[in-house]
Amino acid sequence: PAKAEEPAKAEEPAKAEEPPRSESWYRRRPELRRRIALVVLVVGVAGLVAYWSRNRPVDVVVIYDFGHQASRVTRVQLSYARKGKEIQPVEIDFPQQAPKRYRHTLRLIPGTYTVRARVYLRATDGRAAEVRRHTRRVKIESGQEQRLTLRLAR
């Protein structure tokens, strides 16, 4: 018996072999990837800590020095302004008389402040009651507690 001829298969064009894919450097070196990720993480955390610490309020110990006029001081009004905005108004009454030096602690964000003070003095020994105004620019640094001495009523 005669063999039935199989229909001729059309020859498929030969595929050009693709060159092997070269892996990128970061896929070939996982230890390098880990090191780079660690460096990025450390730099990011350091940046956040630096930003956070710059804008973190610090304790400011303010010493109001009234000097020889302390016996006349009845009231002190202070305002701390930063970038044109009043931040922390402070008002202190002294019904009898103020001490020569009065200590007060407040928390301020680092920056430059304009401190405005009004010192109310009572009338004594032929002296009329008066209000003295003082203005001073101060710079608060980031970091630890700071001391600020304001000489008022002098």
mmCIF file with all atom_site columns, C-alpha atoms in Angstrom:
data_model
loop_
_atom_site.group_PDB
_atom_site.id
_atom_site.type_symbol
_atom_site.label_atom_id
_atom_site.label_alt_id
_atom_site.label_comp_id
_atom_site.label_asym_id
_atom_site.label_entity_id
_atom_site.label_seq_id
_atom_site.pdbx_PDB_ins_code
_atom_site.Cartn_x
_atom_site.Cartn_y
_atom_site.Cartn_z
_atom_site.occupancy
_atom_site.B_iso_or_equiv
_atom_site.pdbx_formal_charge
_atom_site.auth_seq_id
_atom_site.auth_comp_id
_atom_site.auth_asym_id
_atom_site.auth_atom_id
_atom_site.pdbx_PDB_model_num
ATOM 1   C CA . PRO A 1 1   ? 0.000  0.000   0.000  1.00 0.00 ? 1   PRO A CA 1
ATOM 2   C CA . ALA A 1 2   ? 1.142  3.374   -0.812 1.00 0.00 ? 2   ALA A CA 1
ATOM 3   C CA . LYS A 1 3   ? 1.792  5.743   1.943  1.00 0.00 ? 3   LYS A CA 1
ATOM 4   C CA . ALA A 1 4   ? -0.312 8.744   1.944  1.00 0.00 ? 4   ALA A CA 1
ATOM 5   C CA . GLU A 1 5   ? 1.789  11.745  1.637  1.00 0.00 ? 5   GLU A CA 1
ATOM 6   C CA . GLU A 1 6   ? 1.546  14.128  4.427  1.00 0.00 ? 6   GLU A CA 1
ATOM 7   C CA . PRO A 1 7   ? 0.835  17.597  3.352  1.00 0.00 ? 7   PRO A CA 1
ATOM 8   C CA . ALA A 1 8   ? 3.988  19.660  3.316  1.00 0.00 ? 8   ALA A CA 1
ATOM 9   C CA . LYS A 1 9   ? 4.304  21.930  6.293  1.00 0.00 ? 9   LYS A CA 1
ATOM 10  C CA . ALA A 1 10  ? 5.088  25.449  5.564  1.00 0.00 ? 10  ALA A CA 1
ATOM 11  C CA . GLU A 1 11  ? 8.398  26.191  7.029  1.00 0.00 ? 11  GLU A CA 1
ATOM 12  C CA . GLU A 1 12  ? 8.293  28.736  9.760  1.00 0.00 ? 12  GLU A CA 1
ATOM 13  C CA . PRO A 1 13  ? 10.773 31.501  9.404  1.00 0.00 ? 13  PRO A CA 1
ATOM 14  C CA . ALA A 1 14  ? 13.628 31.024  11.840 1.00 0.00 ? 14  ALA A CA 1
ATOM 15  C CA . LYS A 1 15  ? 13.367 33.290  14.824 1.00 0.00 ? 15  LYS A CA 1
ATOM 16  C CA . ALA A 1 16  ? 16.339 35.381  15.467 1.00 0.00 ? 16  ALA A CA 1
ATOM 17  C CA . GLU A 1 17  ? 17.684 34.501  18.838 1.00 0.00 ? 17  GLU A CA 1
ATOM 18  C CA . GLU A 1 18  ? 17.411 37.318  21.284 1.00 0.00 ? 18  GLU A CA 1
ATOM 19  C CA . PRO A 1 19  ? 20.582 38.115  23.123 1.00 0.00 ? 19  PRO A CA 1
ATOM 20  C CA . PRO A 1 20  ? 20.290 37.203  26.803 1.00 0.00 ? 20  PRO A CA 1
ATOM 21  C CA . ARG A 1 21  ? 18.895 40.052  28.839 1.00 0.00 ? 21  ARG A CA 1
ATOM 22  C CA . SER A 1 22  ? 21.477 41.695  30.937 1.00 0.00 ? 22  SER A CA 1
ATOM 23  C CA . GLU A 1 23  ? 20.134 42.296  34.405 1.00 0.00 ? 23  GLU A CA 1
ATOM 24  C CA . SER A 1 24  ? 20.467 45.769  35.736 1.00 0.00 ? 24  SER A CA 1
ATOM 25  C CA . TRP A 1 25  ? 23.137 46.400  38.322 1.00 0.00 ? 25  TRP A CA 1
ATOM 26  C CA . TYR A 1 26  ? 20.674 46.702  41.177 1.00 0.00 ? 26  TYR A CA 1
ATOM 27  C CA . ARG A 1 27  ? 19.181 43.287  40.462 1.00 0.00 ? 27  ARG A CA 1
ATOM 28  C CA . ARG A 1 28  ? 22.535 41.595  40.285 1.00 0.00 ? 28  ARG A CA 1
ATOM 29  C CA . ARG A 1 29  ? 23.750 42.967  43.615 1.00 0.00 ? 29  ARG A CA 1
ATOM 30  C CA . PRO A 1 30  ? 21.171 42.602  46.391 1.00 0.00 ? 30  PRO A CA 1
ATOM 31  C CA . GLU A 1 31  ? 23.720 43.533  49.066 1.00 0.00 ? 31  GLU A CA 1
ATOM 32  C CA . LEU A 1 32  ? 24.305 46.839  47.289 1.00 0.00 ? 32  LEU A CA 1
ATOM 33  C CA . ARG A 1 33  ? 20.546 47.449  47.157 1.00 0.00 ? 33  ARG A CA 1
ATOM 34  C CA . ARG A 1 34  ? 20.298 46.909  50.905 1.00 0.00 ? 34  ARG A CA 1
ATOM 35  C CA . ARG A 1 35  ? 23.149 49.331  51.557 1.00 0.00 ? 35  ARG A CA 1
ATOM 36  C CA . ILE A 1 36  ? 21.657 52.000  49.321 1.00 0.00 ? 36  ILE A CA 1
ATOM 37  C CA . ALA A 1 37  ? 18.255 51.569  50.989 1.00 0.00 ? 37  ALA A CA 1
ATOM 38  C CA . LEU A 1 38  ? 19.899 51.919  54.404 1.00 0.00 ? 38  LEU A CA 1
ATOM 39  C CA . VAL A 1 39  ? 21.736 55.094  53.356 1.00 0.00 ? 39  VAL A CA 1
ATOM 40  C CA . VAL A 1 40  ? 18.501 56.595  51.961 1.00 0.00 ? 40  VAL A CA 1
ATOM 41  C CA . LEU A 1 41  ? 16.675 55.705  55.179 1.00 0.00 ? 41  LEU A CA 1
ATOM 42  C CA . VAL A 1 42  ? 19.376 57.218  57.413 1.00 0.00 ? 42  VAL A CA 1
ATOM 43  C CA . VAL A 1 43  ? 19.553 60.433  55.360 1.00 0.00 ? 43  VAL A CA 1
ATOM 44  C CA . GLY A 1 44  ? 15.748 60.734  55.410 1.00 0.00 ? 44  GLY A CA 1
ATOM 45  C CA . VAL A 1 45  ? 15.513 60.235  59.168 1.00 0.00 ? 45  VAL A CA 1
ATOM 46  C CA . ALA A 1 46  ? 18.357 62.722  59.753 1.00 0.00 ? 46  ALA A CA 1
ATOM 47  C CA . GLY A 1 47  ? 16.554 65.283  57.596 1.00 0.00 ? 47  GLY A CA 1
ATOM 48  C CA . LEU A 1 48  ? 13.315 64.827  59.515 1.00 0.00 ? 48  LEU A CA 1
ATOM 49  C CA . VAL A 1 49  ? 15.065 65.119  62.874 1.00 0.00 ? 49  VAL A CA 1
ATOM 50  C CA . ALA A 1 50  ? 16.853 68.303  61.764 1.00 0.00 ? 50  ALA A CA 1
ATOM 51  C CA . TYR A 1 51  ? 13.607 69.831  60.503 1.00 0.00 ? 51  TYR A CA 1
ATOM 52  C CA . TRP A 1 52  ? 11.687 68.804  63.613 1.00 0.00 ? 52  TRP A CA 1
ATOM 53  C CA . SER A 1 53  ? 14.290 70.067  66.065 1.00 0.00 ? 53  SER A CA 1
ATOM 54  C CA . ARG A 1 54  ? 14.467 73.460  64.358 1.00 0.00 ? 54  ARG A CA 1
ATOM 55  C CA . ASN A 1 55  ? 10.758 74.039  64.842 1.00 0.00 ? 55  ASN A CA 1
ATOM 56  C CA . ARG A 1 56  ? 10.437 72.505  68.280 1.00 0.00 ? 56  ARG A CA 1
ATOM 57  C CA . PRO A 1 57  ? 9.642  74.981  71.081 1.00 0.00 ? 57  PRO A CA 1
ATOM 58  C CA . VAL A 1 58  ? 12.387 75.596  73.613 1.00 0.00 ? 58  VAL A CA 1
ATOM 59  C CA . ASP A 1 59  ? 12.125 76.790  77.205 1.00 0.00 ? 59  ASP A CA 1
ATOM 60  C CA . VAL A 1 60  ? 13.124 80.408  77.592 1.00 0.00 ? 60  VAL A CA 1
ATOM 61  C CA . VAL A 1 61  ? 13.801 81.685  81.091 1.00 0.00 ? 61  VAL A CA 1
ATOM 62  C CA . VAL A 1 62  ? 13.039 85.397  81.081 1.00 0.00 ? 62  VAL A CA 1
ATOM 63  C CA . ILE A 1 63  ? 14.394 87.520  83.920 1.00 0.00 ? 63  ILE A CA 1
ATOM 64  C CA . TYR A 1 64  ? 12.696 90.885  84.294 1.00 0.00 ? 64  TYR A CA 1
ATOM 65  C CA . ASP A 1 65  ? 15.125 93.255  85.960 1.00 0.00 ? 65  ASP A CA 1
ATOM 66  C CA . PHE A 1 66  ? 13.269 96.224  87.487 1.00 0.00 ? 66  PHE A CA 1
ATOM 67  C CA . GLY A 1 67  ? 16.291 97.644  89.275 1.00 0.00 ? 67  GLY A CA 1
ATOM 68  C CA . HIS A 1 68  ? 15.827 100.519 91.722 1.00 0.00 ? 68  HIS A CA 1
ATOM 69  C CA . GLN A 1 69  ? 12.312 101.227 90.368 1.00 0.00 ? 69  GLN A CA 1
ATOM 70  C CA . ALA A 1 70  ? 10.963 97.840  91.589 1.00 0.00 ? 70  ALA A CA 1
ATOM 71  C CA . SER A 1 71  ? 9.022  99.426  94.447 1.00 0.00 ? 71  SER A CA 1
ATOM 72  C CA . ARG A 1 72  ? 7.013  101.485 91.943 1.00 0.00 ? 72  ARG A CA 1
ATOM 73  C CA . VAL A 1 73  ? 6.131  98.667  89.505 1.00 0.00 ? 73  VAL A CA 1
ATOM 74  C CA . THR A 1 74  ? 2.464  97.626  89.672 1.00 0.00 ? 74  THR A CA 1
ATOM 75  C CA . ARG A 1 75  ? 1.967  95.787  86.407 1.00 0.00 ? 75  ARG A CA 1
ATOM 76  C CA . VAL A 1 76  ? 3.936  94.541  83.411 1.00 0.00 ? 76  VAL A CA 1
ATOM 77  C CA . GLN A 1 77  ? 2.397  93.710  80.024 1.00 0.00 ? 77  GLN A CA 1
ATOM 78  C CA . LEU A 1 78  ? 4.578  91.967  77.478 1.00 0.00 ? 78  LEU A CA 1
ATOM 79  C CA . SER A 1 79  ? 3.990  90.663  73.998 1.00 0.00 ? 79  SER A CA 1
ATOM 80  C CA . TYR A 1 80  ? 6.247  88.436  71.968 1.00 0.00 ? 80  TYR A CA 1
ATOM 81  C CA . ALA A 1 81  ? 5.709  88.877  68.226 1.00 0.00 ? 81  ALA A CA 1
ATOM 82  C CA . ARG A 1 82  ? 7.198  86.655  65.524 1.00 0.00 ? 82  ARG A CA 1
ATOM 83  C CA . LYS A 1 83  ? 6.821  87.543  61.859 1.00 0.00 ? 83  LYS A CA 1
ATOM 84  C CA . GLY A 1 84  ? 4.326  90.239  62.768 1.00 0.00 ? 84  GLY A CA 1
ATOM 85  C CA . LYS A 1 85  ? 2.044  87.926  64.793 1.00 0.00 ? 85  LYS A CA 1
ATOM 86  C CA . GLU A 1 86  ? 1.676  88.216  68.530 1.00 0.00 ? 86  GLU A CA 1
ATOM 87  C CA . ILE A 1 87  ? 2.581  84.831  69.964 1.00 0.00 ? 87  ILE A CA 1
ATOM 88  C CA . GLN A 1 88  ? 2.585  84.893  73.746 1.00 0.00 ? 88  GLN A CA 1
ATOM 89  C CA . PRO A 1 89  ? 1.107  87.819  75.630 1.00 0.00 ? 89  PRO A CA 1
ATOM 90  C CA . VAL A 1 90  ? 2.215  87.949  79.262 1.00 0.00 ? 90  VAL A CA 1
ATOM 91  C CA . GLU A 1 91  ? 0.655  90.077  81.976 1.00 0.00 ? 91  GLU A CA 1
ATOM 92  C CA . ILE A 1 92  ? 1.991  90.199  85.522 1.00 0.00 ? 92  ILE A CA 1
ATOM 93  C CA . ASP A 1 93  ? 0.422  92.166  88.388 1.00 0.00 ? 93  ASP A CA 1
ATOM 94  C CA . PHE A 1 94  ? 2.316  93.228  91.495 1.00 0.00 ? 94  PHE A CA 1
ATOM 95  C CA . PRO A 1 95  ? -0.248 94.478  94.056 1.00 0.00 ? 95  PRO A CA 1
ATOM 96  C CA . GLN A 1 96  ? 2.362  95.498  96.642 1.00 0.00 ? 96  GLN A CA 1
ATOM 97  C CA . GLN A 1 97  ? 5.629  95.948  94.810 1.00 0.00 ? 97  GLN A CA 1
ATOM 98  C CA . ALA A 1 98  ? 7.687  93.989  92.310 1.00 0.00 ? 98  ALA A CA 1
ATOM 99  C CA . PRO A 1 99  ? 10.881 92.218  93.293 1.00 0.00 ? 99  PRO A CA 1
ATOM 100 C CA . LYS A 1 100 ? 14.067 93.676  91.838 1.00 0.00 ? 100 LYS A CA 1
ATOM 101 C CA . ARG A 1 101 ? 14.274 90.631  89.577 1.00 0.00 ? 101 ARG A CA 1
ATOM 102 C CA . TYR A 1 102 ? 11.341 88.461  88.537 1.00 0.00 ? 102 TYR A CA 1
ATOM 103 C CA . ARG A 1 103 ? 11.791 85.129  86.769 1.00 0.00 ? 103 ARG A CA 1
ATOM 104 C CA . HIS A 1 104 ? 9.293  83.720  84.265 1.00 0.00 ? 104 HIS A CA 1
ATOM 105 C CA . THR A 1 105 ? 9.573  80.684  81.936 1.00 0.00 ? 105 THR A CA 1
ATOM 106 C CA . LEU A 1 106 ? 7.815  80.324  78.615 1.00 0.00 ? 106 LEU A CA 1
ATOM 107 C CA . ARG A 1 107 ? 8.112  78.123  75.531 1.00 0.00 ? 107 ARG A CA 1
ATOM 108 C CA . LEU A 1 108 ? 8.921  79.690  72.182 1.00 0.00 ? 108 LEU A CA 1
ATOM 109 C CA . ILE A 1 109 ? 9.661  78.315  68.729 1.00 0.00 ? 109 ILE A CA 1
ATOM 110 C CA . PRO A 1 110 ? 13.193 79.272  67.617 1.00 0.00 ? 110 PRO A CA 1
ATOM 111 C CA . GLY A 1 111 ? 13.332 82.483  65.605 1.00 0.00 ? 111 GLY A CA 1
ATOM 112 C CA . THR A 1 112 ? 13.524 86.249  65.908 1.00 0.00 ? 112 THR A CA 1
ATOM 113 C CA . TYR A 1 113 ? 10.979 87.973  68.123 1.00 0.00 ? 113 TYR A CA 1
ATOM 114 C CA . THR A 1 114 ? 10.055 91.554  68.882 1.00 0.00 ? 114 THR A CA 1
ATOM 115 C CA . VAL A 1 115 ? 9.397  91.916  72.602 1.00 0.00 ? 115 VAL A CA 1
ATOM 116 C CA . ARG A 1 116 ? 7.228  94.865  73.572 1.00 0.00 ? 116 ARG A CA 1
ATOM 117 C CA . ALA A 1 117 ? 6.801  95.744  77.234 1.00 0.00 ? 117 ALA A CA 1
ATOM 118 C CA . ARG A 1 118 ? 4.654  98.212  79.113 1.00 0.00 ? 118 ARG A CA 1
ATOM 119 C CA . VAL A 1 119 ? 5.697  98.812  82.696 1.00 0.00 ? 119 VAL A CA 1
ATOM 120 C CA . TYR A 1 120 ? 3.156  100.594 84.914 1.00 0.00 ? 120 TYR A CA 1
ATOM 121 C CA . LEU A 1 121 ? 4.726  102.607 87.730 1.00 0.00 ? 121 LEU A CA 1
ATOM 122 C CA . ARG A 1 122 ? 2.768  103.972 90.697 1.00 0.00 ? 122 ARG A CA 1
ATOM 123 C CA . ALA A 1 123 ? 3.036  107.519 91.911 1.00 0.00 ? 123 ALA A CA 1
ATOM 124 C CA . THR A 1 124 ? 5.364  108.020 94.890 1.00 0.00 ? 124 THR A CA 1
ATOM 125 C CA . ASP A 1 125 ? 7.149  110.900 96.632 1.00 0.00 ? 125 ASP A CA 1
ATOM 126 C CA . GLY A 1 126 ? 6.105  113.611 94.250 1.00 0.00 ? 126 GLY A CA 1
ATOM 127 C CA . ARG A 1 127 ? 6.548  111.426 91.174 1.00 0.00 ? 127 ARG A CA 1
ATOM 128 C CA . ALA A 1 128 ? 3.513  110.929 88.980 1.00 0.00 ? 128 ALA A CA 1
ATOM 129 C CA . ALA A 1 129 ? 2.298  107.521 87.891 1.00 0.00 ? 129 ALA A CA 1
ATOM 130 C CA . GLU A 1 130 ? 3.638  106.619 84.492 1.00 0.00 ? 130 GLU A CA 1
ATOM 131 C CA . VAL A 1 131 ? 3.823  103.925 81.856 1.00 0.00 ? 131 VAL A CA 1
ATOM 132 C CA . ARG A 1 132 ? 7.185  103.104 80.328 1.00 0.00 ? 132 ARG A CA 1
ATOM 133 C CA . ARG A 1 133 ? 7.411  101.313 77.012 1.00 0.00 ? 133 ARG A CA 1
ATOM 134 C CA . HIS A 1 134 ? 10.295 99.152  75.881 1.00 0.00 ? 134 HIS A CA 1
ATOM 135 C CA . THR A 1 135 ? 10.882 97.313  72.611 1.00 0.00 ? 135 THR A CA 1
ATOM 136 C CA . ARG A 1 136 ? 13.635 94.813  71.961 1.00 0.00 ? 136 ARG A CA 1
ATOM 137 C CA . ARG A 1 137 ? 14.408 92.263  69.261 1.00 0.00 ? 137 ARG A CA 1
ATOM 138 C CA . VAL A 1 138 ? 15.646 88.904  70.489 1.00 0.00 ? 138 VAL A CA 1
ATOM 139 C CA . LYS A 1 139 ? 16.746 85.754  68.722 1.00 0.00 ? 139 LYS A CA 1
ATOM 140 C CA . ILE A 1 140 ? 15.765 82.396  70.185 1.00 0.00 ? 140 ILE A CA 1
ATOM 141 C CA . GLU A 1 141 ? 18.053 79.548  69.112 1.00 0.00 ? 141 GLU A CA 1
ATOM 142 C CA . SER A 1 142 ? 17.037 75.923  68.800 1.00 0.00 ? 142 SER A CA 1
ATOM 143 C CA . GLY A 1 143 ? 18.470 73.547  71.338 1.00 0.00 ? 143 GLY A CA 1
ATOM 144 C CA . GLN A 1 144 ? 18.409 73.767  75.085 1.00 0.00 ? 144 GLN A CA 1
ATOM 145 C CA . GLU A 1 145 ? 16.925 76.205  77.575 1.00 0.00 ? 145 GLU A CA 1
ATOM 146 C CA . GLN A 1 146 ? 17.896 79.842  77.091 1.00 0.00 ? 146 GLN A CA 1
ATOM 147 C CA . ARG A 1 147 ? 18.054 82.863  79.380 1.00 0.00 ? 147 ARG A CA 1
ATOM 148 C CA . LEU A 1 148 ? 16.835 86.298  78.424 1.00 0.00 ? 148 LEU A CA 1
ATOM 149 C CA . THR A 1 149 ? 17.238 89.323  80.702 1.00 0.00 ? 149 THR A CA 1
ATOM 150 C CA . LEU A 1 150 ? 14.969 92.308  80.104 1.00 0.00 ? 150 LEU A CA 1
ATOM 151 C CA . ARG A 1 151 ? 15.958 95.469  81.957 1.00 0.00 ? 151 ARG A CA 1
ATOM 152 C CA . LEU A 1 152 ? 12.691 97.279  82.536 1.00 0.00 ? 152 LEU A CA 1
ATOM 153 C CA . ALA A 1 153 ? 11.731 100.387 84.535 1.00 0.00 ? 153 ALA A CA 1
ATOM 154 C CA . ARG A 1 154 ? 15.277 101.713 84.676 1.00 0.00 ? 154 ARG A CA 1
#
